[in-house]
Amino acid sequence: MPERHPAFDPERFREEGRAVIDWIADYWATLASRPVSPAAAPGDVRSHLPPHAPESPEPLTDVLDDLDRIIAPALLHWQHPAFFGYFPASAGGPSILGELLSAGLGVQGMLWATSPACTELETHVLDWLRDLLGLPEKFASRGAGGGVIQDSASSGVLVALVAARERATALAGNRTGLTQDERPLVAYASLDAHSSVEKAVGIAGIGREWLRKIPLDAVGRMDAAALATAMDEDQAAGRIPFFVVATVGTTASGAVDPVAEIAAIAGRHSAWLHVDAAWAGAAAICTEFRGPLVAGANHADSWGFNPHKWLLVNFDCHVLWVADRRPLVAALSMKPDYLRNRATESGSVIDYCDWQVPLGRRFRALKLWMTLRMLGAEALRMHIRRHVAWAGEFAELVAGDRRFDLLLPPNLSLVCFALKDGDDATQALLDGVNATRQAFLTQARVSGRLAIRLAVGGATTTRDDVVATWRRIAEHAG
Ligand code: PLP
């Protein structure tokens, strides 16, 4: 028998794979008894690692021991029941198994021809998901549009922006580069839009100065009248308003921009409208939350959300739908000789490398497919409903305590609150609660004030964890 490569030995993999799955299951089983956040100081982890890579093989047991001893204690446990920071990034079991299968198959799906199932499953599952969220028909693959999985929402907004740039310049941006001196292209997003919008504007050569940050109304939404004025002024001055981002669920407060109004304004200037629903979009799977989340989507050119935030799909998995795939493909397609093949030339297949920045792509659709199949849509709806209900209860507890201000009514499962005593007191409270390592929350600026954010969304979190976290906060408030 030929000698087996140690990296590709089925029997060895079977055994070691079981040990790794057991390690993960034990990690889950012991999560609640661990502190949610690490006590590590900078450099601690590296001080326990040897200075050079090993020359000879080490057994998996030694690696897992080090995982227990060095790595796990220095992690912020994002799957912990008392993790309420940022937005959730919940990694469900079916999705992890899908990720493992994707790695196990090890295929590249840049072209339909490089693994037809990789492309077709993605197209199909994103049609399912569009349907489950109640998004407009124009995003379905049977028409001019369709969906694609990107790594993150930051990539989603970047490729939408590049497509918009090329649509606005009749492909001159790609060809000769932009000259932003005479008739600059101008982009628009609210002051609370995610920083990835500004990053994308820089990367795409628009220039960060040409992103207009539109003020907010009293509840954190883009002020549509201010957008209209800014776009009209730019147009009158000979500039080209070409790209608008509406946020459905801002990172700071979860506010939902008035997308329908924004769409009407963007439409008057033929500007591309991208909807960033990174976190909140998942809640559209519940019909009772859907209305405001998908309002105006019918007039959007692109709409994206992260199943890797609140839909139990492990990072990374951002879904971007476009109403018309042609500008995206025109902006991003590169077909050197070594990629040419009959299927592409027939024009009857999708080559997803034309919808993203990198060429190579892994089989991410598997984890989405497995999550939808093995949990079913109703379990995903219950997951979201429970979090929204618990956030509502938490908000009532805050509102009932005279020391606190509830800064906004909760947006879905995000609650923003502060101490009446001011920003310093609020920061000290947040630091004090996080220092217990029994709960983890983060901050944002909401209506000009420092706010503590409680983002409910973890798969392991229970109602009791939410209530216990309120008690901990109330005790620390003095
Ligand atoms: N957009 C919004 C509204 C977000 O809240 C976030 C992250 O929290 C992002 C975009 C960026 O997400 P990603 O990490 O997938 O790039």
XYZ file of C-alpha atoms and ligand atoms in Angstrom:
494
model
C 0.000 0.000 0.000
C 1.376 3.473 -0.799
C 2.352 5.515 2.220
C -0.388 7.936 3.327
C 0.319 11.631 3.634
C -0.060 12.482 7.338
C -2.307 15.415 6.409
C -4.600 13.169 4.401
C -5.006 9.926 6.301
C -8.702 8.957 6.591
C -8.339 6.793 9.726
C -6.214 9.284 11.553
C -8.621 12.090 10.575
C -11.621 10.063 11.770
C -10.068 9.635 15.197
C -8.693 13.144 15.593
C -11.872 14.676 14.180
C -13.906 12.943 16.886
C -11.563 14.297 19.539
C -11.954 17.835 18.214
C -15.755 17.587 18.085
C -15.660 16.283 21.661
C -13.480 19.222 22.647
C -16.021 21.674 21.186
C -18.946 19.883 22.870
C -17.104 20.042 26.225
C -16.395 23.726 25.621
C -20.099 24.378 25.081
C -21.031 22.312 28.138
C -18.697 24.333 30.354
C -19.242 27.781 28.832
C -21.653 29.046 31.476
C -19.220 28.207 34.275
C -16.392 30.208 32.663
C -15.900 33.960 33.038
C -17.266 35.534 29.855
C -14.213 37.751 29.300
C -10.481 37.057 29.621
C -8.093 38.463 32.203
C -5.205 38.402 29.724
C -2.712 41.261 29.537
C -1.043 42.130 26.234
C 1.704 39.609 25.444
C 0.461 36.948 27.921
C -0.529 34.459 25.228
C 2.693 34.826 23.234
C 4.807 34.421 26.370
C 3.477 30.839 26.590
C 4.251 29.961 22.970
C 7.625 28.639 21.748
C 9.637 31.118 19.662
C 9.929 28.771 16.646
C 7.594 26.410 14.794
C 8.141 22.707 15.591
C 10.365 20.686 13.265
C 8.720 17.379 14.091
C 5.064 16.425 14.561
C 3.298 16.899 17.868
C 0.253 14.870 18.914
C -3.248 16.371 18.835
C -3.563 15.759 22.587
C -0.725 18.236 23.206
C -2.392 20.800 20.985
C -5.736 20.385 22.761
C -3.991 20.686 26.131
C -2.546 24.018 25.019
C -5.955 25.063 23.789
C -7.244 24.476 27.327
C -4.245 25.975 29.062
C -3.225 28.935 26.875
C -5.883 29.763 24.298
C -9.338 29.317 25.878
C -8.552 31.374 29.021
C -7.489 34.282 26.784
C -10.711 34.407 24.779
C -13.720 36.650 25.000
C -16.389 33.948 24.841
C -18.777 35.155 22.167
C -21.041 32.120 22.621
C -21.319 32.645 26.404
C -24.842 33.132 27.823
C -23.797 36.469 29.384
C -22.291 37.903 26.191
C -24.319 41.020 25.367
C -21.663 43.118 23.589
C -21.468 44.445 20.015
C -23.912 42.275 18.077
C -24.178 38.502 18.504
C -22.097 36.191 16.302
C -23.829 32.966 17.177
C -22.327 29.781 15.797
C -24.968 27.036 15.751
C -24.136 23.340 15.575
C -25.614 22.655 12.108
C -23.659 25.564 10.698
C -20.395 24.414 12.276
C -20.942 21.000 10.707
C -21.551 22.706 7.364
C -18.311 24.621 7.794
C -16.518 21.370 8.525
C -17.977 19.745 5.437
C -16.946 22.747 3.374
C -13.387 22.426 4.637
C -13.509 18.651 4.225
C -14.567 18.913 0.603
C -11.983 21.608 0.039
C -13.443 22.766 -3.269
C -13.110 26.201 -4.861
C -16.278 27.724 -6.255
C -15.023 30.720 -8.184
C -16.587 29.492 -11.424
C -19.660 27.360 -11.947
C -17.306 24.996 -13.776
C -14.937 24.629 -10.802
C -17.700 22.912 -8.776
C -21.238 23.280 -10.154
C -22.946 22.282 -6.887
C -21.068 24.964 -4.987
C -22.605 27.665 -7.179
C -26.063 26.183 -7.629
C -26.623 25.422 -3.944
C -25.673 29.015 -3.114
C -28.053 30.477 -5.685
C -30.845 28.181 -4.537
C -30.431 28.685 -0.788
C -30.314 32.458 -1.239
C -33.610 32.235 -3.145
C -35.034 30.316 -0.147
C -33.714 32.953 2.203
C -35.087 35.839 0.137
C -38.448 34.174 0.331
C -38.185 33.584 4.101
C -37.331 37.248 4.737
C -40.113 38.486 2.459
C -37.711 40.445 0.263
C -38.901 41.609 -3.154
C -39.105 39.232 -6.077
C -36.561 41.309 -8.008
C -33.762 39.885 -5.845
C -34.623 36.333 -6.942
C -32.175 34.566 -9.248
C -34.835 33.785 -11.852
C -34.894 37.459 -12.873
C -32.119 39.963 -13.503
C -30.982 39.951 -9.873
C -29.828 37.361 -7.377
C -27.869 36.723 -4.218
C -24.258 36.005 -3.364
C -22.494 35.107 -0.124
C -19.673 37.472 0.829
C -17.427 37.167 3.837
C -18.775 40.223 5.634
C -21.067 43.233 5.398
C -17.981 45.361 4.811
C -17.310 43.444 1.589
C -20.997 43.662 0.700
C -21.033 47.452 0.804
C -17.672 47.627 -0.980
C -18.779 45.584 -3.989
C -22.119 47.425 -4.146
C -20.213 50.715 -4.134
C -17.868 49.591 -6.901
C -20.831 48.445 -9.013
C -22.488 51.828 -8.427
C -19.257 53.653 -9.328
C -18.951 51.760 -12.588
C -22.643 52.263 -13.401
C -22.272 55.997 -12.803
C -19.094 56.305 -14.889
C -19.969 53.889 -17.710
C -17.009 51.738 -16.583
C -14.511 54.607 -16.741
C -13.617 54.133 -13.056
C -12.137 50.725 -13.809
C -10.603 51.804 -17.092
C -8.860 55.075 -16.409
C -9.417 55.636 -12.693
C -11.464 58.388 -11.110
C -10.691 62.052 -11.363
C -12.556 63.455 -8.429
C -11.489 67.052 -9.163
C -14.067 68.430 -11.565
C -17.286 66.455 -11.269
C -16.719 64.271 -8.197
C -18.908 61.305 -7.373
C -20.572 61.752 -3.988
C -21.859 59.086 -1.568
C -24.315 59.494 1.312
C -24.992 57.634 4.551
C -26.222 58.638 7.974
C -23.905 59.758 10.759
C -24.593 56.397 12.421
C -23.951 54.274 9.323
C -21.335 51.600 9.936
C -17.698 52.637 9.559
C -17.352 50.076 6.740
C -19.150 52.566 4.465
C -16.456 55.185 4.957
C -13.777 52.519 4.591
C -15.301 51.372 1.288
C -15.494 54.938 -0.031
C -11.767 55.298 0.645
C -10.847 51.923 -0.867
C -12.940 52.485 -4.002
C -11.132 55.733 -4.796
C -14.118 57.999 -4.155
C -12.280 59.633 -1.280
C -13.593 59.822 2.259
C -14.216 63.553 1.859
C -16.891 62.708 -0.680
C -18.991 60.770 1.798
C -21.704 63.041 3.154
C -22.673 62.025 6.680
C -26.340 62.909 6.954
C -27.635 63.972 10.388
C -29.988 61.840 12.454
C -33.484 62.486 13.717
C -34.333 62.247 17.422
C -34.468 58.433 17.350
C -31.235 57.783 15.454
C -32.602 57.460 11.900
C -31.246 59.273 8.868
C -32.973 62.636 8.425
C -34.423 62.151 4.943
C -35.043 65.874 4.407
C -31.350 66.565 5.096
C -30.407 63.860 2.585
C -32.610 65.474 -0.057
C -30.997 68.870 0.557
C -27.456 67.472 0.434
C -28.091 65.597 -2.810
C -29.802 68.578 -4.450
C -26.944 70.894 -3.465
C -24.328 68.518 -4.841
C -26.236 68.124 -8.076
C -26.659 71.895 -8.417
C -22.912 72.347 -7.892
C -22.152 69.936 -10.742
C -21.192 66.984 -8.540
C -22.625 63.512 -9.116
C -24.667 61.960 -6.310
C -24.214 58.267 -7.069
C -24.520 56.091 -3.955
C -26.714 56.092 -0.868
C -26.541 53.681 2.053
C -29.637 53.244 4.208
C -29.066 51.381 7.458
C -31.664 48.971 8.760
C -30.521 48.535 12.358
C -27.643 50.882 13.151
C -24.746 49.532 15.163
C -25.130 52.167 17.862
C -28.839 51.996 18.575
C -30.494 49.608 16.115
C -32.389 52.486 14.469
C -34.002 51.767 11.108
C -33.580 54.486 8.473
C -36.729 55.487 6.535
C -35.752 53.430 3.495
C -38.849 54.165 1.400
C -38.325 57.934 1.703
C -34.586 57.562 1.080
C -35.293 55.431 -1.982
C -37.514 58.127 -3.472
C -34.773 60.735 -2.994
C -32.010 58.474 -4.342
C -34.258 57.638 -7.293
C -34.564 61.308 -8.291
C -30.774 61.341 -8.762
C -30.519 57.829 -10.262
C -28.202 57.012 -7.370
C -27.602 53.401 -6.306
C -29.382 52.559 -3.050
C -27.702 49.974 -0.845
C -29.475 48.758 2.299
C -27.202 47.645 5.126
C -29.330 45.384 7.318
C -26.303 43.536 8.736
C -27.807 42.715 12.129
C -31.517 43.586 11.995
C -32.213 41.963 8.633
C -32.417 38.518 10.237
C -35.553 39.585 12.134
C -37.448 39.915 8.843
C -37.867 36.142 9.053
C -40.637 36.929 11.603
C -43.621 38.500 9.850
C -44.450 40.665 12.879
C -41.070 42.474 12.631
C -40.757 42.440 8.855
C -42.686 45.576 7.789
C -40.201 48.332 8.690
C -37.195 46.121 7.923
C -38.063 45.496 4.282
C -39.973 48.718 3.616
C -38.520 50.405 0.554
C -36.480 47.301 -0.369
C -38.394 47.181 -3.617
C -36.555 50.329 -4.690
C -33.104 49.257 -3.475
C -30.349 48.227 -5.872
C -28.729 46.027 -3.241
C -29.714 44.699 0.161
C -27.428 42.836 2.524
C -27.520 41.162 5.936
C -25.362 38.847 8.031
C -26.739 35.404 8.862
C -23.517 35.223 10.892
C -24.904 37.716 13.358
C -28.341 36.599 14.510
C -29.287 33.587 12.393
C -27.085 30.920 13.978
C -24.702 30.672 11.018
C -21.094 30.885 12.129
C -18.855 33.690 10.880
C -18.366 34.394 8.031
C -21.586 34.632 6.044
C -22.916 37.891 4.623
C -25.678 37.695 2.038
C -25.878 40.390 -0.607
C -28.784 40.564 -3.037
C -28.735 42.771 -6.104
C -31.738 43.798 -8.178
C -29.666 43.686 -11.368
C -26.518 41.601 -11.494
C -25.185 43.231 -14.680
C -23.494 46.306 -13.148
C -21.882 44.145 -10.471
C -20.526 41.653 -12.982
C -19.465 44.431 -15.364
C -17.495 46.044 -12.543
C -15.831 42.931 -11.131
C -15.511 40.350 -13.891
C -11.988 39.370 -14.983
C -11.637 36.348 -17.248
C -8.007 35.615 -18.099
C -7.289 32.653 -20.369
C -6.716 30.247 -17.523
C -10.301 30.691 -16.320
C -11.988 30.327 -19.704
C -14.436 27.432 -20.046
C -17.462 26.405 -22.098
C -20.045 26.929 -19.364
C -19.000 30.551 -18.850
C -18.980 31.171 -22.584
C -22.490 29.729 -22.913
C -23.731 32.602 -20.733
C -26.050 30.244 -18.875
C -24.213 29.987 -15.548
C -23.262 32.219 -12.644
C -19.546 32.607 -11.940
C -19.514 33.984 -8.432
C -15.930 35.258 -8.742
C -17.557 38.028 -10.805
C -19.624 39.082 -7.780
C -16.831 39.525 -5.224
C -13.290 40.863 -4.727
C -11.266 37.627 -4.346
C -11.102 34.998 -7.047
C -11.209 31.891 -4.852
C -14.228 31.110 -2.730
C -15.177 28.326 -0.394
C -18.436 26.443 -0.131
C -20.171 28.722 2.380
C -23.661 27.823 1.174
C -23.355 24.481 2.963
C -23.554 26.029 6.403
C -26.554 28.118 5.468
C -28.253 25.125 3.857
C -27.594 22.926 6.857
C -28.815 25.583 9.294
C -32.064 26.037 7.374
C -32.606 22.302 6.919
C -31.555 21.007 10.315
C -33.240 23.730 12.394
C -36.109 24.769 10.143
C -37.407 28.318 9.745
C -39.738 28.122 12.747
C -36.856 27.493 15.173
C -35.037 30.510 13.739
C -38.143 32.638 14.238
C -38.451 31.486 17.859
C -34.769 32.278 18.406
C -35.347 35.893 17.357
C -38.725 36.334 19.040
C -37.404 35.271 22.415
C -34.546 37.744 22.260
C -36.835 40.616 21.316
C -39.188 39.725 24.197
C -36.354 39.525 26.751
C -34.879 42.830 25.569
C -38.347 44.353 26.075
C -38.433 43.035 29.662
C -34.935 44.362 30.301
C -35.946 47.781 28.963
C -38.883 47.860 31.403
C -36.536 47.144 34.303
C -34.287 50.015 33.199
C -37.240 52.364 32.767
C -38.507 51.470 36.256
C -35.253 52.484 37.975
C -34.996 56.209 38.712
C -31.189 56.220 38.419
C -31.319 55.271 34.737
C -32.489 56.717 31.428
C -33.714 54.404 28.721
C -32.256 56.375 25.805
C -34.594 54.909 23.179
C -37.337 52.308 23.131
C -35.542 49.037 22.321
C -34.978 48.368 18.628
C -35.646 44.622 18.317
C -33.294 43.048 20.885
C -30.972 46.028 21.434
C -31.401 48.196 24.536
C -29.475 51.463 24.998
C -29.427 53.046 28.448
C -27.359 55.372 30.609
C -27.074 56.632 34.158
C -28.737 59.983 34.796
C -25.470 61.060 36.491
C -23.738 61.478 33.116
C -21.154 59.882 30.840
C -18.408 59.369 33.444
C -20.775 57.546 35.758
C -22.089 55.435 32.860
C -18.557 54.514 31.771
C -17.621 53.593 35.360
C -20.721 51.399 35.600
C -19.923 49.620 32.336
C -16.311 49.082 33.409
C -17.419 47.824 36.828
C -19.896 45.313 35.412
C -17.443 44.048 32.784
C -14.708 43.749 35.444
C -16.797 41.086 37.206
C -16.287 38.949 34.059
C -19.798 37.629 34.694
C -21.372 39.719 31.923
C -20.042 41.522 28.884
C -21.584 44.664 27.384
C -20.257 47.420 25.123
C -20.959 51.105 24.622
C -21.967 53.561 21.890
C -22.925 57.202 21.621
C -26.688 57.624 21.374
C -28.356 61.057 21.157
C -25.042 62.601 22.184
C -24.767 60.524 25.366
C -22.587 57.585 26.266
C -24.884 54.582 26.242
C -24.465 51.054 27.517
C -25.786 48.640 24.905
C -27.353 45.316 25.805
C -27.557 43.260 22.608
C -29.471 40.039 23.248
C -28.876 37.376 20.617
C -26.783 34.454 21.812
C -28.033 30.916 21.314
C -27.031 29.976 24.861
C -28.593 33.038 26.521
C -31.741 32.480 28.590
C -34.248 34.899 30.090
C -32.583 34.272 33.478
C -29.241 35.466 32.101
C -30.849 38.701 30.944
C -32.539 39.297 34.311
C -29.365 38.375 36.240
C -27.414 40.847 34.140
C -29.889 43.597 34.998
C -29.451 42.766 38.730
C -25.697 42.942 38.365
C -25.963 46.329 36.617
C -28.405 47.668 39.205
C -26.111 46.582 42.075
C -23.088 48.238 40.497
C -25.002 51.451 39.900
C -24.672 52.036 43.669
N -23.143 47.158 9.196
C -23.692 47.169 10.414
C -24.990 47.892 10.645
C -23.049 46.500 11.471
O -23.570 46.543 12.700
C -21.827 45.833 11.217
C -21.127 45.124 12.304
O -21.564 45.020 13.405
C -21.308 45.866 9.927
C -21.987 46.538 8.932
C -20.015 45.208 9.580
O -20.167 43.841 9.635
P -19.011 42.856 9.139
O -18.222 42.532 10.362
O -19.780 41.680 8.615
O -18.216 43.547 8.094
